[in-house]
CSV table of C-alpha atoms in Angstrom, one decimal:
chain,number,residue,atom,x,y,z
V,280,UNK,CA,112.6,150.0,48.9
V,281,UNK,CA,110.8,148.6,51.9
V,282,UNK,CA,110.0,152.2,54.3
V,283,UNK,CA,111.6,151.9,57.6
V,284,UNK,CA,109.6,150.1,60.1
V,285,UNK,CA,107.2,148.7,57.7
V,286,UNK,CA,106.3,145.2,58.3
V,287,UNK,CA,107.4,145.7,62.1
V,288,UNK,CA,103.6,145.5,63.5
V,289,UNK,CA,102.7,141.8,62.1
V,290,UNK,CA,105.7,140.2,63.0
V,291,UNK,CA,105.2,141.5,66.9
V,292,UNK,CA,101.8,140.5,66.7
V,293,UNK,CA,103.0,137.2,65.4
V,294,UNK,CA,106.0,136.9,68.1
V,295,UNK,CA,103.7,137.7,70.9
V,296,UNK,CA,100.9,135.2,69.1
V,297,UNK,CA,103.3,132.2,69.9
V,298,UNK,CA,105.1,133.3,72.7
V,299,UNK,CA,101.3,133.7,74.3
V,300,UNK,CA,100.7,130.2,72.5
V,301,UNK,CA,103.5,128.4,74.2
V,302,UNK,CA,102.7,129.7,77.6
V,303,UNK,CA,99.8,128.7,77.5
V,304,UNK,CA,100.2,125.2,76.5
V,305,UNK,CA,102.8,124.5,79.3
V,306,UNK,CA,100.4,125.7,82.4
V,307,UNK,CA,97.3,124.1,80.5
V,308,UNK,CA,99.3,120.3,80.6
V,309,UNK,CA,99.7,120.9,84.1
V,310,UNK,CA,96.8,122.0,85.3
V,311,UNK,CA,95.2,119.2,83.6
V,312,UNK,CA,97.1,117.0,85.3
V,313,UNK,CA,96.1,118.8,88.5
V,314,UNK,CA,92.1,118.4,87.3
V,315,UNK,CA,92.7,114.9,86.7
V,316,UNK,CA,94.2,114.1,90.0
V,317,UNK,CA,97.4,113.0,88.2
V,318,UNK,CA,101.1,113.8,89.2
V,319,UNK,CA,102.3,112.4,85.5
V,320,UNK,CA,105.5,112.9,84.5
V,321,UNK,CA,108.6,114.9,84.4
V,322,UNK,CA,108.4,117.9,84.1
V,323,UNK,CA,104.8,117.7,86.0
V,324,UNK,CA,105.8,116.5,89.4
V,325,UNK,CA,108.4,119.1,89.8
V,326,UNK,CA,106.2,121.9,88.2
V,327,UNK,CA,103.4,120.9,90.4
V,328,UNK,CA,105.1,122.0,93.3
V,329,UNK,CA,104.9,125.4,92.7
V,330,UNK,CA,101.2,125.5,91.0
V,331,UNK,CA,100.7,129.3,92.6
V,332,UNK,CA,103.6,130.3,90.2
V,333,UNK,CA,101.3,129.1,87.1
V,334,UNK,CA,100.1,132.7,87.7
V,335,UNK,CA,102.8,134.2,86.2
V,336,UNK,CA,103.1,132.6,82.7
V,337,UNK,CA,99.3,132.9,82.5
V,338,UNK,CA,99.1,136.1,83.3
V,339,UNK,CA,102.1,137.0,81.0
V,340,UNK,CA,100.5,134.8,78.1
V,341,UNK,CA,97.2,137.0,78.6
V,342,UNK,CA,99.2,140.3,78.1
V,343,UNK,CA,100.8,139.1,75.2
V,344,UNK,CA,98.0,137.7,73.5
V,345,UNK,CA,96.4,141.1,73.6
V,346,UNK,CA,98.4,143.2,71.3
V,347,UNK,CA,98.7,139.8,69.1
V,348,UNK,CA,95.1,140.4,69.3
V,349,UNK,CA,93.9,136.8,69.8
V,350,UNK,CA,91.1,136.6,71.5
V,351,UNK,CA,90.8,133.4,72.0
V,352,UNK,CA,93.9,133.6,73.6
V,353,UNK,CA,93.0,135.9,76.1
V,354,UNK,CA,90.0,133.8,76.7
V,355,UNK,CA,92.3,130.7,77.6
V,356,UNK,CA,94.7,132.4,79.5
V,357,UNK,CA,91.5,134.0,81.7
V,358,UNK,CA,90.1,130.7,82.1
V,359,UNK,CA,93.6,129.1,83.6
V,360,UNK,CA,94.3,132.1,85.7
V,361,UNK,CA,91.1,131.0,87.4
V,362,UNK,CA,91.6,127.3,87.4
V,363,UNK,CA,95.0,127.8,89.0
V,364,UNK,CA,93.3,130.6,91.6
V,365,UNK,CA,90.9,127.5,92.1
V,366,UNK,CA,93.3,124.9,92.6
V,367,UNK,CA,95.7,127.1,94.9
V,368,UNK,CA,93.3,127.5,97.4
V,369,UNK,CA,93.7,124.8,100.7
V,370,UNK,CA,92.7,121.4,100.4
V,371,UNK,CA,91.0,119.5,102.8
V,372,UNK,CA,88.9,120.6,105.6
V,373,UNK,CA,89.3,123.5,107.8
V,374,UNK,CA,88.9,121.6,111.0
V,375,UNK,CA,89.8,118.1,112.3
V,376,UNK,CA,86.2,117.6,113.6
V,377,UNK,CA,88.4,116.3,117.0
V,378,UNK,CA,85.8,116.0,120.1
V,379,UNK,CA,85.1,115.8,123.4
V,380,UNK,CA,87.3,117.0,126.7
V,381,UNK,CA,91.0,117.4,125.6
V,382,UNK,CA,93.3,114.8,128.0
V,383,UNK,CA,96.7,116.3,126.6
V,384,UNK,CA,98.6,118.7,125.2
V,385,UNK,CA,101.4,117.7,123.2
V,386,UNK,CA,104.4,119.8,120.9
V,387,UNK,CA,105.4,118.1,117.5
V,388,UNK,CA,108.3,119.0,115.7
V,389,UNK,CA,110.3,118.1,112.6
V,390,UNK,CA,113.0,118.9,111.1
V,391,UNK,CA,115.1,117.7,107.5
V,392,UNK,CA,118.6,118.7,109.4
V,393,UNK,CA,120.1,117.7,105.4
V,394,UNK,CA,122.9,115.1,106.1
V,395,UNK,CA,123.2,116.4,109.2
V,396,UNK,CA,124.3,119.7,109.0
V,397,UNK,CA,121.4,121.7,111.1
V,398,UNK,CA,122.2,119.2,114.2
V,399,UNK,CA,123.4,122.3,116.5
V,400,UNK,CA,120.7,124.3,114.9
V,401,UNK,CA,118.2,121.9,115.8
V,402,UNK,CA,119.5,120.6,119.3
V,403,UNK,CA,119.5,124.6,120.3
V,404,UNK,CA,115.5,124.7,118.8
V,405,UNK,CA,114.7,121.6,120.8
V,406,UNK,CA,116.1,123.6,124.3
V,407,UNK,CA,113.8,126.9,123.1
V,408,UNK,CA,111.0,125.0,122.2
V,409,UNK,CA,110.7,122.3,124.2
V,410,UNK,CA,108.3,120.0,121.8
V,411,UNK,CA,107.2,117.0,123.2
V,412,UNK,CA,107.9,114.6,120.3
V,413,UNK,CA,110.4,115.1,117.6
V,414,UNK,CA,110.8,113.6,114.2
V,415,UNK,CA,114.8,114.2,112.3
V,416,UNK,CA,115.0,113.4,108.8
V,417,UNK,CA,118.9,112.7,106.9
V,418,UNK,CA,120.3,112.3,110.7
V,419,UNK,CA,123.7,110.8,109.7
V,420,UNK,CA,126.0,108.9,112.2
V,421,UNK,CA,127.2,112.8,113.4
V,422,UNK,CA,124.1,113.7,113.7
V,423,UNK,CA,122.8,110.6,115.8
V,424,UNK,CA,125.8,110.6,117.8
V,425,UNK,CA,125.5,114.3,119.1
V,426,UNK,CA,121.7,113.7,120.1
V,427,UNK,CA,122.7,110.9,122.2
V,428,UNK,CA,125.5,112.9,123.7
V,429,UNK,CA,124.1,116.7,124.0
V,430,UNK,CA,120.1,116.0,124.2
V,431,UNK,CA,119.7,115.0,127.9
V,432,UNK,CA,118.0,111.6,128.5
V,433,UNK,CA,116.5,112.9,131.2
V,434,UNK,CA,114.3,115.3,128.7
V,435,UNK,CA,113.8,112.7,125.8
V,436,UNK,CA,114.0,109.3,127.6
V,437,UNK,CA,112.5,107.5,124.9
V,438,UNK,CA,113.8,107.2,121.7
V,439,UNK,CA,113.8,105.1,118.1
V,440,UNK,CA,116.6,106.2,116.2
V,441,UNK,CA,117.8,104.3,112.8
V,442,UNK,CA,121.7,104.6,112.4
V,443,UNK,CA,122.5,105.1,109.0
V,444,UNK,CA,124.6,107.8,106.6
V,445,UNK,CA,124.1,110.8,104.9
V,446,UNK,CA,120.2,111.3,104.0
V,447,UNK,CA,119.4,107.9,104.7
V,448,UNK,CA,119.2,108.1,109.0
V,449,UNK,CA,116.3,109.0,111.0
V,450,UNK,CA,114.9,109.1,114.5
V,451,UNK,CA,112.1,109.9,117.0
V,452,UNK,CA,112.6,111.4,120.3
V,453,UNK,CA,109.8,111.6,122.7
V,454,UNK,CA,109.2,112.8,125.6
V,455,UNK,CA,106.6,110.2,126.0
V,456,UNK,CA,106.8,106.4,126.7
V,457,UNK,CA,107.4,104.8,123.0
V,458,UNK,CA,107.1,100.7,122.0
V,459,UNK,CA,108.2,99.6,118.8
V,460,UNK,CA,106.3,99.6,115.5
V,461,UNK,CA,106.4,98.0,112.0
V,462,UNK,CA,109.0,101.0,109.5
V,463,UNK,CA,107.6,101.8,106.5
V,464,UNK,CA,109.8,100.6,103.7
V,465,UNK,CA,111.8,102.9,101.8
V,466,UNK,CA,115.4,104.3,101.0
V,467,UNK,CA,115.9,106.7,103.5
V,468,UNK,CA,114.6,105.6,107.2
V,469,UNK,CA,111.4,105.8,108.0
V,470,UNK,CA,111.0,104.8,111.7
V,471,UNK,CA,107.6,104.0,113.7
V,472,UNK,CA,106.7,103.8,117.1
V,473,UNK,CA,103.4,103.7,119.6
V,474,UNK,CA,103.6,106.3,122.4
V,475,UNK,CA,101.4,106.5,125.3
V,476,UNK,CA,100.0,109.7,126.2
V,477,UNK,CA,97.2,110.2,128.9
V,478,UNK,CA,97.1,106.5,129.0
V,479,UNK,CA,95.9,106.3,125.1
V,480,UNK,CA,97.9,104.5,122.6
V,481,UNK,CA,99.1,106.7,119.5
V,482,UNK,CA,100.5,105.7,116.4
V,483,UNK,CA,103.8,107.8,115.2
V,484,UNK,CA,105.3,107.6,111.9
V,485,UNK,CA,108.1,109.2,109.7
V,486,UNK,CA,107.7,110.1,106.6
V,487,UNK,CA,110.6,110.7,104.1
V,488,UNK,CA,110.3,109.0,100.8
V,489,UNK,CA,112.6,109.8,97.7
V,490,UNK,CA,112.4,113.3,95.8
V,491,UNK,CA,110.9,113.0,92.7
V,492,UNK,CA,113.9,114.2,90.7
V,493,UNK,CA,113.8,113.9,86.9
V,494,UNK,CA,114.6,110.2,86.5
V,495,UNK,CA,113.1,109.3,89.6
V,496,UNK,CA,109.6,110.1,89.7
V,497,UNK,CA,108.1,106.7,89.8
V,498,UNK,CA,110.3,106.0,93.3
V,499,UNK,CA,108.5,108.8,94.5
V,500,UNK,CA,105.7,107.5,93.6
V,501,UNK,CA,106.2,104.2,94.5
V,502,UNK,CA,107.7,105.5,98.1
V,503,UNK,CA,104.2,107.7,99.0
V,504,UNK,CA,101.6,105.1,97.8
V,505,UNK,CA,103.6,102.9,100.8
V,506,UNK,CA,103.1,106.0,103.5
V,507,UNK,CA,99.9,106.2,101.7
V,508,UNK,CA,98.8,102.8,102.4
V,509,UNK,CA,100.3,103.3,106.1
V,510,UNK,CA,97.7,105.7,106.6
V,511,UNK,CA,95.1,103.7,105.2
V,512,UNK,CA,95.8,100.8,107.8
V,513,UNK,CA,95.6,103.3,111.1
V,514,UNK,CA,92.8,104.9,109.6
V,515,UNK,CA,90.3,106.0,113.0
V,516,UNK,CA,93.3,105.2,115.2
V,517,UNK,CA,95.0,108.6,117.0
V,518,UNK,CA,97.4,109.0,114.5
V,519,UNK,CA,100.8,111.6,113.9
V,520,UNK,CA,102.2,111.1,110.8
V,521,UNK,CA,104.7,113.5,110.0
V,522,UNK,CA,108.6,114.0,108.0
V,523,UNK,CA,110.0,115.4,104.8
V,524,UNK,CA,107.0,114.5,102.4
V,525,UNK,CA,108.5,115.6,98.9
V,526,UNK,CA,105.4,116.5,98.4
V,527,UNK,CA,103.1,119.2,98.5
V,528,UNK,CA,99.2,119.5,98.7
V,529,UNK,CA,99.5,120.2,94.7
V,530,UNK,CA,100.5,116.4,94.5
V,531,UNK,CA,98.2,113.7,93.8
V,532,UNK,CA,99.9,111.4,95.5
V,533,UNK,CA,99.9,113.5,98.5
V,534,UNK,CA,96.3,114.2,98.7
V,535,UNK,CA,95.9,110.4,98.5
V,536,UNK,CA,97.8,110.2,101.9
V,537,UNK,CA,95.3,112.1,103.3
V,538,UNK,CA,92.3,110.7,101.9
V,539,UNK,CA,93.5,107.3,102.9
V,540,UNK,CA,93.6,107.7,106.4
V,541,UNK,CA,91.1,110.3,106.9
V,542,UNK,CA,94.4,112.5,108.4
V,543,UNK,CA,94.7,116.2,108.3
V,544,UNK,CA,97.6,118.6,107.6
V,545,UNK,CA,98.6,120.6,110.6
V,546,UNK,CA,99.6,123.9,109.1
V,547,UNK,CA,96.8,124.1,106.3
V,548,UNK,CA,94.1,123.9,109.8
V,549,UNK,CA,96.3,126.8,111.2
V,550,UNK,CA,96.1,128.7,108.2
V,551,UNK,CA,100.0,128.2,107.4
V,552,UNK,CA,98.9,126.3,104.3
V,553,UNK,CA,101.0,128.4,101.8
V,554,UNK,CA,104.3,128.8,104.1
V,555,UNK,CA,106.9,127.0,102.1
V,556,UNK,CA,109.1,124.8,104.0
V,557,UNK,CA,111.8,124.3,101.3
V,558,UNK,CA,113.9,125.6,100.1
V,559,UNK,CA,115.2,127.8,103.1
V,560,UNK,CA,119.0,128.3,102.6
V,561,UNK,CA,119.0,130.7,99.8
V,562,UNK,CA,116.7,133.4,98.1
V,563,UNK,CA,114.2,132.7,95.5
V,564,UNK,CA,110.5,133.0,94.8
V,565,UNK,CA,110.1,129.4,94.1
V,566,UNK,CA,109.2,127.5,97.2
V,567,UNK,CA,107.3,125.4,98.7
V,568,UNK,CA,105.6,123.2,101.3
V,569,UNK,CA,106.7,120.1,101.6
V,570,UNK,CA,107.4,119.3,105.2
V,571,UNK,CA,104.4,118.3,107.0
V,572,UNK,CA,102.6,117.4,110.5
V,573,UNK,CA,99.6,115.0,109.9
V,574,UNK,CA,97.0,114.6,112.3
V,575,UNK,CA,94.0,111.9,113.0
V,576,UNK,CA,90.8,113.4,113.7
V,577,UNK,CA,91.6,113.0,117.4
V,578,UNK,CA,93.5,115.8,117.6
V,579,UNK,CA,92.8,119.4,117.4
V,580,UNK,CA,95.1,122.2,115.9
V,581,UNK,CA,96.2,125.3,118.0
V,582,UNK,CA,99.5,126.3,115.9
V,583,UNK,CA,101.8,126.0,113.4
V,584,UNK,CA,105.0,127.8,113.0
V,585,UNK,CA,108.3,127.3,110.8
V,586,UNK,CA,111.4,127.6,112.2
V,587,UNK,CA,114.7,128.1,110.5
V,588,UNK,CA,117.7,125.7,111.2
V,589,UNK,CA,121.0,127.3,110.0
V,590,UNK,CA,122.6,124.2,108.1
V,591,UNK,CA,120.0,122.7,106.6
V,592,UNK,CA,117.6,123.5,102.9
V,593,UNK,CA,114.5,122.4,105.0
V,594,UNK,CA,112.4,124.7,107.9
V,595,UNK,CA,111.3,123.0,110.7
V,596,UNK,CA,108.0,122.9,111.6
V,597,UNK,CA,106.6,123.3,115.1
V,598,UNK,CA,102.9,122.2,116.0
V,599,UNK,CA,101.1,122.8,119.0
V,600,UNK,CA,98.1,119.7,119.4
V,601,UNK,CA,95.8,118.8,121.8
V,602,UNK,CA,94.7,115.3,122.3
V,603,UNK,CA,90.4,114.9,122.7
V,604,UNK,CA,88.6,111.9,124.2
V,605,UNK,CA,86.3,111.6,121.2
């Protein structure tokens, strides 16, 4: 007869050795996608997102591995915790390198108002806040109709707005004298225009390509290498690029937006780089940045604060900019 609790010891050791072993594959395939500069597929994308949270399963694979006594385990689980440490920091440079006298400052502001349903939410931000130019992503027809009627004329004279339903509408209110500008393909609305401020032309843009849901990663893809190549065609012109990336600085194809038009992400210069945009409208750990303000290098950073729109999955974010000569 087998004594009680006999045997107990190696199967632990055995349960933690592959519970340990399983954790540590999953966060090693995606932060080798992550060294490799890859988005990959589903479940990547979507994992990306949150790289910070890789923290967790390593860490837990690490304590398991120990009384499994695998060593080698420990060893790998060490070595991600400090690639994911690594990769979590900010990307991109801590300045914009913007010089010369500053001729303006100017208030940017966007806002996902989710079919529509942060329109009162954001109408009330826009008479707190007062930004100069706005961007709204998935404004429906309700949502277009009650800017044209509640948001005075007089404040936002100038206006693009693209009239369509459910996620798919956009717009761009300024402050500032707009002309029209080429969209950049895609799904959902993404509007341009070419405001003058202090006499100097600048190039704004919407961002809001598809979600890359399970299924529809490569539409995501597809979506961002167009905003990508967007930025790569303005790139040295004074630039605001800005909208509901789907994306976070964890992405490749992000990162490639960036690097293409030599633009900068507003909150990561303020040192918001880790404030998660989405999602808002309900309580959990997992979240993210995905809503961002991108700048040329003619513009220099002075804040960058979210805002939360009752209605809507999606912070706004508010950015405060000046405008430089150089």
């Amino acid at each position: 007869m087998t004594e009680p609790g006999r045997g107990r010891g190696p199967r632990c050791r055995r349960a933690a050795f592959w519970s340990s072993a399983l954790l540590l594959l999953g966060v090693t395939v995606v932060i080798a996608f992550r060294a490799c500069d890859a988005d990959g597929v589903t479940p990547v994308p979507q994992a990306l997102a949150f790289l910070p949270w890789l923290l967790v399963p390593a860490g837990l694979a690490f304590g398991l591995a120990v009384p499994a006594r695998w060593r080698t385990g420990m060893v790998w689980a060490v070595v991600l915790l400090c690639a994911t440490g690594w990769y979590a920091r900010p990307y991109g440079p801590g300045t914009t390198g913007a010089r010369g006298p500053v001729v303006a400052e100017l208030r940017v502001l966007t806002a996902n108002v989710e079919f529509g349903g942060a329109t009162d939410a954001l109408i009330g931000t826009l008479g707190r806040d007062r930004p100069d130019v706005v961007f709204v992503e998935e404004c429906d027809f309700d949502c277009a109709d009650a800017l044209a009627a509640r948001v005075p004329h007089t404040t936002y004279p100038y206006r693009e707005v693209v009239r369509l339903d459910g996620s798919l509408g956009s717009a761009i209110l300024s402050r500032f004298p707009l002309r029209p500008a080429d969209r950049i393909d895609g799904r959902m609305a993404m509007p341009g225009a070419v405001a003058t401020v202090a006499g100097r032309d600048v190039r704004l843009q919407l961002a809001h390509p598809l979600p890359p849901v399970p299924g529809g990663v490569d539409d995501w893809s597809e979506e961002l290498g167009r905003v990508r190549d967007f930025a790569a065609g303005t790139r040295g012109e004074r630039t605001v690029l800005a909208g509901d990336f789907n994306a976070s600085q964890d992405h490749a194809a992000f990162r490639a937006v960036l690097d293409a038009g030599g633009l900068h992400d507003s909150a990561r210069i303020a040192g918001a780089y880790r404030a998660y945009s989405w999602p808002a409208d309900r309580t959990t750990p997992l979240r993210t940045q995905i809503d961002h303000v991108l700048v040329s290098d003619h513009f220099s950073v002075r804040s960058a604060r979210f805002r939360h729109l009752a209605g809507t999955d999606h912070r706004a974010l508010l950015v405060e900019l000046s405008l430089h000569t150089g």
